[in-house]
PDB file of C-alpha atoms in Angstrom:
ATOM      1  CA  MET A   1      -0.077   0.014   0.102  1.00 38.00           C
ATOM      2  CA  SER A   2       1.391   3.357  -0.864  1.00 37.00           C
ATOM      3  CA  PRO A   3       2.379   5.649   1.881  1.00 40.00           C
ATOM      4  CA  ALA A   4      -0.297   8.139   1.031  1.00 41.00           C
ATOM      5  CA  LEU A   5      -2.990   5.704   1.971  1.00 65.00           C
ATOM      6  CA  CYS A   6      -1.240   4.599   5.334  1.00 73.00           C
ATOM      7  CA  PRO A   7      -3.339   6.089   8.074  1.00 78.00           C
ATOM      8  CA  GLN A   8      -1.329   8.606  10.171  1.00 84.00           C
ATOM      9  CA  CYS A   9      -1.240   7.792  13.727  1.00 84.00           C
ATOM     10  CA  TYR A  10      -2.266  11.436  14.848  1.00 78.00           C
ATOM     11  CA  LYS A  11      -5.130  11.386  12.382  1.00 80.00           C
ATOM     12  CA  CYS A  12      -6.135   7.622  13.191  1.00 82.00           C
ATOM     13  CA  ASN A  13      -9.784   7.320  14.491  1.00 79.00           C
ATOM     14  CA  THR A  14      -8.798   3.907  16.391  1.00 79.00           C
ATOM     15  CA  ARG A  15      -6.226   5.685  18.493  1.00 78.00           C
ATOM     16  CA  SER A  16      -8.750   6.532  21.261  1.00 77.00           C
ATOM     17  CA  LYS A  17      -9.303   2.728  21.612  1.00 78.00           C
ATOM     18  CA  SER A  18      -5.670   1.468  21.617  1.00 83.00           C
ATOM     19  CA  ILE A  19      -2.951   1.240  24.196  1.00 84.00           C
ATOM     20  CA  PHE A  20      -1.434   4.301  22.546  1.00 85.00           C
ATOM     21  CA  CYS A  21      -4.235   6.748  23.370  1.00 82.00           C
ATOM     22  CA  GLU A  22      -2.088   8.837  25.827  1.00 79.00           C
ATOM     23  CA  LEU A  23       0.951   9.263  23.635  1.00 83.00           C
ATOM     24  CA  SER A  24       2.259  12.847  23.155  1.00 82.00           C
ATOM     25  CA  ASN A  25       2.484  14.396  19.513  1.00 83.00           C
ATOM     26  CA  SER A  26       6.198  13.865  19.237  1.00 86.00           C
ATOM     27  CA  ASP A  27       5.786  10.029  20.516  1.00 85.00           C
ATOM     28  CA  LEU A  28       2.998   9.628  17.950  1.00 86.00           C
ATOM     29  CA  ALA A  29       5.331  10.994  15.280  1.00 87.00           C
ATOM     30  CA  ILE A  30       8.023   8.542  16.382  1.00 86.00           C
ATOM     31  CA  LEU A  31       5.216   5.516  16.194  1.00 89.00           C
ATOM     32  CA  ASN A  32       3.999   6.837  12.922  1.00 88.00           C
ATOM     33  CA  SER A  33       7.449   6.859  11.299  1.00 90.00           C
ATOM     34  CA  PHE A  34       8.537   3.267  12.295  1.00 91.00           C
ATOM     35  CA  LYS A  35       4.985   1.529  11.883  1.00 91.00           C
ATOM     36  CA  HIS A  36       4.230  -0.760   8.749  1.00 92.00           C
ATOM     37  CA  TYR A  37       0.811  -1.009   7.501  1.00 93.00           C
ATOM     38  CA  ALA A  38      -0.694  -4.057   5.719  1.00 94.00           C
ATOM     39  CA  ASN A  39      -3.820  -5.425   4.397  1.00 95.00           C
ATOM     40  CA  TYR A  40      -5.163  -8.914   5.172  1.00 96.00           C
ATOM     41  CA  LYS A  41      -7.673 -11.017   2.996  1.00 96.00           C
ATOM     42  CA  LYS A  42     -10.443 -12.946   4.845  1.00 94.00           C
ATOM     43  CA  GLY A  43      -8.758 -16.171   6.168  1.00 93.00           C
ATOM     44  CA  GLN A  44      -5.216 -14.863   5.928  1.00 96.00           C
ATOM     45  CA  LEU A  45      -2.775 -15.531   8.927  1.00 96.00           C
ATOM     46  CA  VAL A  46      -1.384 -12.639  10.607  1.00 96.00           C
ATOM     47  CA  PHE A  47       0.733 -14.543  12.983  1.00 96.00           C
ATOM     48  CA  GLN A  48       1.288 -18.229  13.901  1.00 95.00           C
ATOM     49  CA  GLU A  49       0.971 -19.911  17.233  1.00 95.00           C
ATOM     50  CA  GLY A  50       4.495 -21.277  18.408  1.00 94.00           C
ATOM     51  CA  SER A  51       6.457 -18.461  16.370  1.00 95.00           C
ATOM     52  CA  TYR A  52       8.564 -15.908  18.131  1.00 94.00           C
ATOM     53  CA  PRO A  53       7.050 -12.364  17.835  1.00 94.00           C
ATOM     54  CA  ARG A  54       8.844  -9.419  16.106  1.00 93.00           C
ATOM     55  CA  GLY A  55       6.422  -7.013  17.283  1.00 93.00           C
ATOM     56  CA  LEU A  56       2.663  -6.060  17.912  1.00 92.00           C
ATOM     57  CA  TYR A  57      -0.240  -5.440  15.894  1.00 95.00           C
ATOM     58  CA  CYS A  58      -2.976  -2.698  15.960  1.00 93.00           C
ATOM     59  CA  VAL A  59      -6.112  -3.394  14.186  1.00 93.00           C
ATOM     60  CA  PHE A  60      -7.115  -0.487  12.016  1.00 92.00           C
ATOM     61  CA  SER A  61      -9.993  -2.028  10.521  1.00 92.00           C
ATOM     62  CA  GLY A  62     -11.727  -5.449  10.122  1.00 94.00           C
ATOM     63  CA  LYS A  63     -12.384  -8.346  12.325  1.00 94.00           C
ATOM     64  CA  LEU A  64     -10.029 -11.173  13.463  1.00 96.00           C
ATOM     65  CA  LYS A  65     -10.211 -14.489  15.533  1.00 95.00           C
ATOM     66  CA  ILE A  66      -7.639 -15.517  18.072  1.00 94.00           C
ATOM     67  CA  THR A  67      -6.992 -19.125  18.158  1.00 94.00           C
ATOM     68  CA  GLN A  68      -5.341 -21.851  19.970  1.00 92.00           C
ATOM     69  CA  THR A  69      -4.868 -25.559  19.073  1.00 88.00           C
ATOM     70  CA  GLY A  70      -5.952 -27.990  21.443  1.00 80.00           C
ATOM     71  CA  VAL A  71      -4.273 -31.310  22.356  1.00 76.00           C
ATOM     72  CA  ASP A  72      -6.824 -33.031  19.761  1.00 77.00           C
ATOM     73  CA  GLY A  73      -5.585 -30.718  17.152  1.00 79.00           C
ATOM     74  CA  LYS A  74      -8.914 -28.780  17.058  1.00 82.00           C
ATOM     75  CA  GLU A  75      -9.013 -25.206  16.743  1.00 85.00           C
ATOM     76  CA  GLN A  76     -10.362 -23.086  19.833  1.00 89.00           C
ATOM     77  CA  ILE A  77     -11.414 -19.494  19.301  1.00 91.00           C
ATOM     78  CA  ILE A  78     -10.328 -17.785  22.436  1.00 89.00           C
ATOM     79  CA  HIS A  79     -10.933 -14.207  21.423  1.00 89.00           C
ATOM     80  CA  LEU A  80     -12.444 -11.906  19.048  1.00 92.00           C
ATOM     81  CA  ALA A  81     -10.468  -8.996  17.849  1.00 93.00           C
ATOM     82  CA  LYS A  82     -11.935  -5.669  16.269  1.00 92.00           C
ATOM     83  CA  GLN A  83     -10.900  -2.204  15.499  1.00 90.00           C
ATOM     84  CA  GLY A  84      -8.589  -0.502  18.012  1.00 89.00           C
ATOM     85  CA  ASP A  85      -7.626  -3.816  19.468  1.00 92.00           C
ATOM     86  CA  THR A  86      -3.735  -4.424  20.090  1.00 91.00           C
ATOM     87  CA  LEU A  87      -2.524  -8.095  19.384  1.00 94.00           C
ATOM     88  CA  GLY A  88       0.702  -9.869  20.252  1.00 91.00           C
ATOM     89  CA  TYR A  89       1.752  -7.729  23.280  1.00 89.00           C
ATOM     90  CA  ARG A  90       1.820 -10.793  25.673  1.00 89.00           C
ATOM     91  CA  ALA A  91       4.432 -12.651  23.769  1.00 91.00           C
ATOM     92  CA  ILE A  92       6.749  -9.613  23.394  1.00 91.00           C
ATOM     93  CA  LEU A  93       6.605  -8.981  27.081  1.00 87.00           C
ATOM     94  CA  SER A  94       7.054 -12.301  28.082  1.00 87.00           C
ATOM     95  CA  GLY A  95       9.725 -12.993  25.681  1.00 88.00           C
ATOM     96  CA  ASP A  96       8.119 -16.048  24.852  1.00 91.00           C
ATOM     97  CA  LYS A  97       6.616 -17.768  21.533  1.00 93.00           C
ATOM     98  CA  TYR A  98       3.081 -16.767  20.497  1.00 93.00           C
ATOM     99  CA  SER A  99       0.531 -18.813  22.548  1.00 92.00           C
ATOM    100  CA  CYS A 100      -1.976 -18.400  19.909  1.00 94.00           C
ATOM    101  CA  SER A 101      -2.575 -17.554  16.067  1.00 96.00           C
ATOM    102  CA  ALA A 102      -4.335 -14.591  14.639  1.00 96.00           C
ATOM    103  CA  LEU A 103      -6.420 -14.920  11.475  1.00 96.00           C
ATOM    104  CA  ALA A 104      -8.668 -12.382   9.527  1.00 96.00           C
ATOM    105  CA  LEU A 105     -12.430 -13.143   9.737  1.00 93.00           C
ATOM    106  CA  GLU A 106     -13.005 -10.638   7.039  1.00 93.00           C
ATOM    107  CA  ASN A 107     -10.659  -8.449   5.030  1.00 94.00           C
ATOM    108  CA  ALA A 108      -8.817  -6.257   7.513  1.00 95.00           C
ATOM    109  CA  SER A 109      -5.887  -3.704   7.763  1.00 94.00           C
ATOM    110  CA  LEU A 110      -3.293  -3.765  10.644  1.00 95.00           C
ATOM    111  CA  CYS A 111      -0.497  -1.720  11.635  1.00 93.00           C
ATOM    112  CA  PHE A 112       2.712  -3.636  12.607  1.00 95.00           C
ATOM    113  CA  ILE A 113       5.084  -1.848  15.501  1.00 93.00           C
ATOM    114  CA  ALA A 114       8.566  -3.578  15.781  1.00 94.00           C
ATOM    115  CA  LYS A 115       9.186  -4.656  19.488  1.00 92.00           C
ATOM    116  CA  ASP A 116      12.173  -2.376  19.992  1.00 92.00           C
ATOM    117  CA  VAL A 117       9.970   0.494  19.195  1.00 91.00           C
ATOM    118  CA  PHE A 118       7.214  -0.744  21.518  1.00 90.00           C
ATOM    119  CA  TYR A 119       9.663  -1.332  24.263  1.00 89.00           C
ATOM    120  CA  SER A 120      10.972   2.358  23.927  1.00 89.00           C
ATOM    121  CA  LEU A 121       7.460   3.799  24.075  1.00 86.00           C
ATOM    122  CA  VAL A 122       6.491   1.542  27.075  1.00 86.00           C
ATOM    123  CA  GLU A 123       9.847   2.778  29.054  1.00 87.00           C
ATOM    124  CA  LYS A 124       9.137   6.426  28.154  1.00 85.00           C
ATOM    125  CA  ASN A 125       5.367   6.337  28.881  1.00 85.00           C
ATOM    126  CA  ALA A 126       3.646   5.415  32.264  1.00 85.00           C
ATOM    127  CA  GLY A 127       0.352   5.748  30.471  1.00 82.00           C
ATOM    128  CA  VAL A 128       1.042   3.008  27.888  1.00 84.00           C
ATOM    129  CA  ALA A 129       2.350   0.801  30.582  1.00 83.00           C
ATOM    130  CA  LEU A 130      -1.029   1.458  32.524  1.00 85.00           C
ATOM    131  CA  GLN A 131      -2.917   0.708  29.435  1.00 85.00           C
ATOM    132  CA  ILE A 132      -1.239  -2.527  29.105  1.00 84.00           C
ATOM    133  CA  ILE A 133      -2.050  -3.532  32.741  1.00 85.00           C
ATOM    134  CA  ASN A 134      -5.605  -2.873  32.107  1.00 84.00           C
ATOM    135  CA  LEU A 135      -5.569  -5.169  29.115  1.00 83.00           C
ATOM    136  CA  PHE A 136      -3.990  -7.754  31.117  1.00 80.00           C
ATOM    137  CA  SER A 137      -6.632  -7.513  33.998  1.00 81.00           C
ATOM    138  CA  LYS A 138      -9.457  -7.713  31.369  1.00 80.00           C
ATOM    139  CA  GLU A 139      -7.839 -10.856  29.813  1.00 81.00           C
ATOM    140  CA  LEU A 140      -7.817 -12.248  33.299  1.00 78.00           C
ATOM    141  CA  LYS A 141     -11.214 -11.377  34.024  1.00 80.00           C
ATOM    142  CA  ASP A 142     -12.694 -12.874  30.709  1.00 80.00           C
ATOM    143  CA  ALA A 143     -10.689 -15.928  31.364  1.00 76.00           C
ATOM    144  CA  GLU A 144     -12.060 -16.578  34.891  1.00 74.00           C
ATOM    145  CA  ARG A 145     -15.596 -15.898  33.290  1.00 77.00           C
ATOM    146  CA  LYS A 146     -14.992 -18.501  30.542  1.00 76.00           C
ATOM    147  CA  ILE A 147     -13.524 -21.195  33.019  1.00 73.00           C
ATOM    148  CA  THR A 148     -16.697 -20.763  35.284  1.00 73.00           C
ATOM    149  CA  SER A 149     -18.943 -20.897  32.090  1.00 70.00           C
ATOM    150  CA  PHE A 150     -17.410 -24.332  30.811  1.00 70.00           C
ATOM    151  CA  ALA A 151     -17.776 -25.613  34.491  1.00 65.00           C
ATOM    152  CA  GLN A 152     -21.430 -24.585  35.071  1.00 76.00           C
ATOM    153  CA  ASN A 153     -23.169 -23.625  31.917  1.00 84.00           C
ATOM    154  CA  SER A 154     -25.132 -26.054  29.558  1.00 92.00           C
ATOM    155  CA  ILE A 155     -23.910 -25.889  25.959  1.00 93.00           C
ATOM    156  CA  LYS A 156     -27.111 -24.036  24.981  1.00 94.00           C
ATOM    157  CA  GLU A 157     -26.127 -21.276  27.617  1.00 94.00           C
ATOM    158  CA  ARG A 158     -22.552 -21.022  26.210  1.00 93.00           C
ATOM    159  CA  LEU A 159     -23.904 -20.697  22.758  1.00 95.00           C
ATOM    160  CA  ALA A 160     -26.363 -17.968  23.666  1.00 95.00           C
ATOM    161  CA  GLN A 161     -23.198 -16.388  25.741  1.00 93.00           C
ATOM    162  CA  SER A 162     -21.082 -16.602  22.217  1.00 94.00           C
ATOM    163  CA  LEU A 163     -23.745 -14.952  20.438  1.00 95.00           C
ATOM    164  CA  LEU A 164     -23.761 -11.980  22.866  1.00 94.00           C
ATOM    165  CA  LEU A 165     -20.037 -11.993  22.949  1.00 91.00           C
ATOM    166  CA  LEU A 166     -20.118 -11.397  18.847  1.00 94.00           C
ATOM    167  CA  LYS A 167     -22.830  -8.695  19.324  1.00 94.00           C
ATOM    168  CA  GLU A 168     -20.716  -7.096  22.110  1.00 90.00           C
ATOM    169  CA  ASN A 169     -17.430  -7.090  19.992  1.00 89.00           C
ATOM    170  CA  TYR A 170     -18.706  -6.379  16.597  1.00 91.00           C
ATOM    171  CA  GLY A 171     -22.158  -4.435  17.313  1.00 92.00           C
ATOM    172  CA  LEU A 172     -25.113  -4.761  14.911  1.00 94.00           C
ATOM    173  CA  GLU A 173     -25.971  -3.824  11.467  1.00 95.00           C
ATOM    174  CA  ASN A 174     -28.093  -0.969  10.491  1.00 95.00           C
ATOM    175  CA  ASP A 175     -31.240  -2.850  10.922  1.00 95.00           C
ATOM    176  CA  GLY A 176     -30.425  -3.045  14.737  1.00 95.00           C
ATOM    177  CA  TYR A 177     -30.853  -6.788  14.648  1.00 96.00           C
ATOM    178  CA  THR A 178     -28.268  -8.695  12.805  1.00 96.00           C
ATOM    179  CA  ILE A 179     -24.965  -9.184  14.386  1.00 96.00           C
ATOM    180  CA  ASN A 180     -22.310  -7.287  12.131  1.00 94.00           C
ATOM    181  CA  ALA A 181     -20.011 -10.260  11.491  1.00 91.00           C
ATOM    182  CA  SER A 182     -20.212 -13.303   9.120  1.00 89.00           C
ATOM    183  CA  VAL A 183     -18.976 -16.431  10.838  1.00 91.00           C
ATOM    184  CA  THR A 184     -19.280 -20.250  10.091  1.00 92.00           C
ATOM    185  CA  ARG A 185     -21.093 -22.785  12.090  1.00 93.00           C
ATOM    186  CA  GLU A 186     -17.681 -24.399  12.723  1.00 93.00           C
ATOM    187  CA  GLU A 187     -16.472 -20.867  14.165  1.00 93.00           C
ATOM    188  CA  ILE A 188     -19.411 -20.616  16.209  1.00 94.00           C
ATOM    189  CA  ALA A 189     -18.729 -24.008  17.664  1.00 94.00           C
ATOM    190  CA  ASN A 190     -14.901 -22.944  18.345  1.00 91.00           C
ATOM    191  CA  ILE A 191     -16.008 -20.003  20.286  1.00 91.00           C
ATOM    192  CA  THR A 192     -18.595 -21.998  22.325  1.00 92.00           C
ATOM    193  CA  GLY A 193     -16.223 -24.978  22.879  1.00 89.00           C
ATOM    194  CA  THR A 194     -18.422 -27.636  21.303  1.00 91.00           C
ATOM    195  CA  THR A 195     -18.623 -29.729  18.121  1.00 92.00           C
ATOM    196  CA  ARG A 196     -20.104 -28.185  14.662  1.00 93.00           C
ATOM    197  CA  GLU A 197     -23.070 -30.657  14.943  1.00 96.00           C
ATOM    198  CA  THR A 198     -24.072 -29.707  18.549  1.00 96.00           C
ATOM    199  CA  ALA A 199     -23.722 -26.023  17.678  1.00 95.00           C
ATOM    200  CA  ILE A 200     -25.925 -26.433  14.550  1.00 96.00           C
ATOM    201  CA  ARG A 201     -28.559 -28.225  16.685  1.00 96.00           C
ATOM    202  CA  ASN A 202     -28.883 -25.713  19.314  1.00 96.00           C
ATOM    203  CA  LEU A 203     -28.579 -22.697  16.748  1.00 97.00           C
ATOM    204  CA  PHE A 204     -31.658 -24.168  15.173  1.00 96.00           C
ATOM    205  CA  GLU A 205     -33.459 -24.585  18.582  1.00 96.00           C
ATOM    206  CA  LEU A 206     -32.840 -20.855  19.236  1.00 97.00           C
ATOM    207  CA  ASN A 207     -34.348 -20.072  15.728  1.00 96.00           C
ATOM    208  CA  ASP A 208     -37.363 -22.429  16.379  1.00 96.00           C
ATOM    209  CA  ASP A 209     -37.844 -20.606  19.799  1.00 95.00           C
ATOM    210  CA  GLY A 210     -38.114 -17.271  17.865  1.00 96.00           C
ATOM    211  CA  ILE A 211     -34.832 -15.888  19.750  1.00 97.00           C
ATOM    212  CA  ILE A 212     -32.938 -15.537  16.604  1.00 96.00           C
ATOM    213  CA  GLU A 213     -33.064 -15.973  12.852  1.00 96.00           C
ATOM    214  CA  LEU A 214     -30.580 -17.663  11.043  1.00 95.00           C
ATOM    215  CA  LYS A 215     -29.547 -16.036   7.568  1.00 89.00           C
ATOM    216  CA  GLY A 216     -26.627 -18.084   6.263  1.00 86.00           C
ATOM    217  CA  LYS A 217     -23.701 -16.992   7.973  1.00 87.00           C
ATOM    218  CA  LYS A 218     -25.518 -13.985   9.449  1.00 93.00           C
ATOM    219  CA  ILE A 219     -27.545 -14.332  12.686  1.00 96.00           C
ATOM    220  CA  LYS A 220     -30.377 -11.949  13.524  1.00 96.00           C
ATOM    221  CA  ILE A 221     -31.270 -11.403  17.352  1.00 97.00           C
ATOM    222  CA  ILE A 222     -34.995 -11.233  17.455  1.00 96.00           C
ATOM    223  CA  SER A 223     -35.351 -11.228  21.018  1.00 96.00           C
ATOM    224  CA  LEU A 224     -32.451  -9.854  22.972  1.00 95.00           C
ATOM    225  CA  GLN A 225     -33.988 -10.454  26.231  1.00 94.00           C
ATOM    226  CA  GLU A 226     -34.762 -13.955  25.739  1.00 96.00           C
ATOM    227  CA  LEU A 227     -31.043 -14.540  24.350  1.00 96.00           C
ATOM    228  CA  ILE A 228     -29.877 -13.080  27.629  1.00 94.00           C
ATOM    229  CA  LYS A 229     -32.238 -15.100  29.627  1.00 94.00           C
ATOM    230  CA  THR A 230     -31.084 -18.138  27.727  1.00 95.00           C
ATOM    231  CA  ALA A 231     -27.343 -17.219  28.530  1.00 92.00           C
ATOM    232  CA  ASN A 232     -28.195 -17.177  31.986  1.00 86.00           C
ATOM    233  CA  VAL A 233     -26.171 -13.722  32.505  1.00 76.00           C
ATOM    234  CA  PHE A 234     -27.295 -10.996  34.566  1.00 62.00           C
ATOM    235  CA  ASP A 235     -24.494  -8.275  34.531  1.00 52.00           C
TER     236      ASP A 235
END
């Protein structure tokens, strides 16, 4: 992509959502001069589980899935990334390999920041360090909720929670009902932590109950209150 089309950090409308939201103009200029910008097609790999990180990624546009491979070789979706999210920072800070892979759920654009530039910005800016701590805290909270869900909730409850997660992460289309993401039944199963067949059966049950409407890879939430009730969540 030509430099003219590359988003400038100080003009970026996703900066307010990123860990770099409190950078000064001079540090933004440094970040802008060293970053690289790239487009990824739907299904394209951004980074691979088990490889060593060279830097971190900021999502400028599009949607991504963060996956881990289970002992049986099955893909498990552990996180859904969106515009403004930062990917790969845990591996950099721990000096370890990536514990997961990132793939584009749809065409996406990301900015790449080399780890030495990232280290320099963290060392100079307490605000960046605090944003990272907040991210770690949120990840821990999400992991605790997921463990509790797998231990205590039925598959149908977890499926409803997965649909609410998709809605929370990606929002709704202009009709105010359809989740703004195209996901396969396999991907929904991987988010829920079940088989494709079981996910499909439970999706059709929600469809038959009038809670959702299945439209190809799109899912329309007909009754949000009933979906929340089915998910057994109250906060």
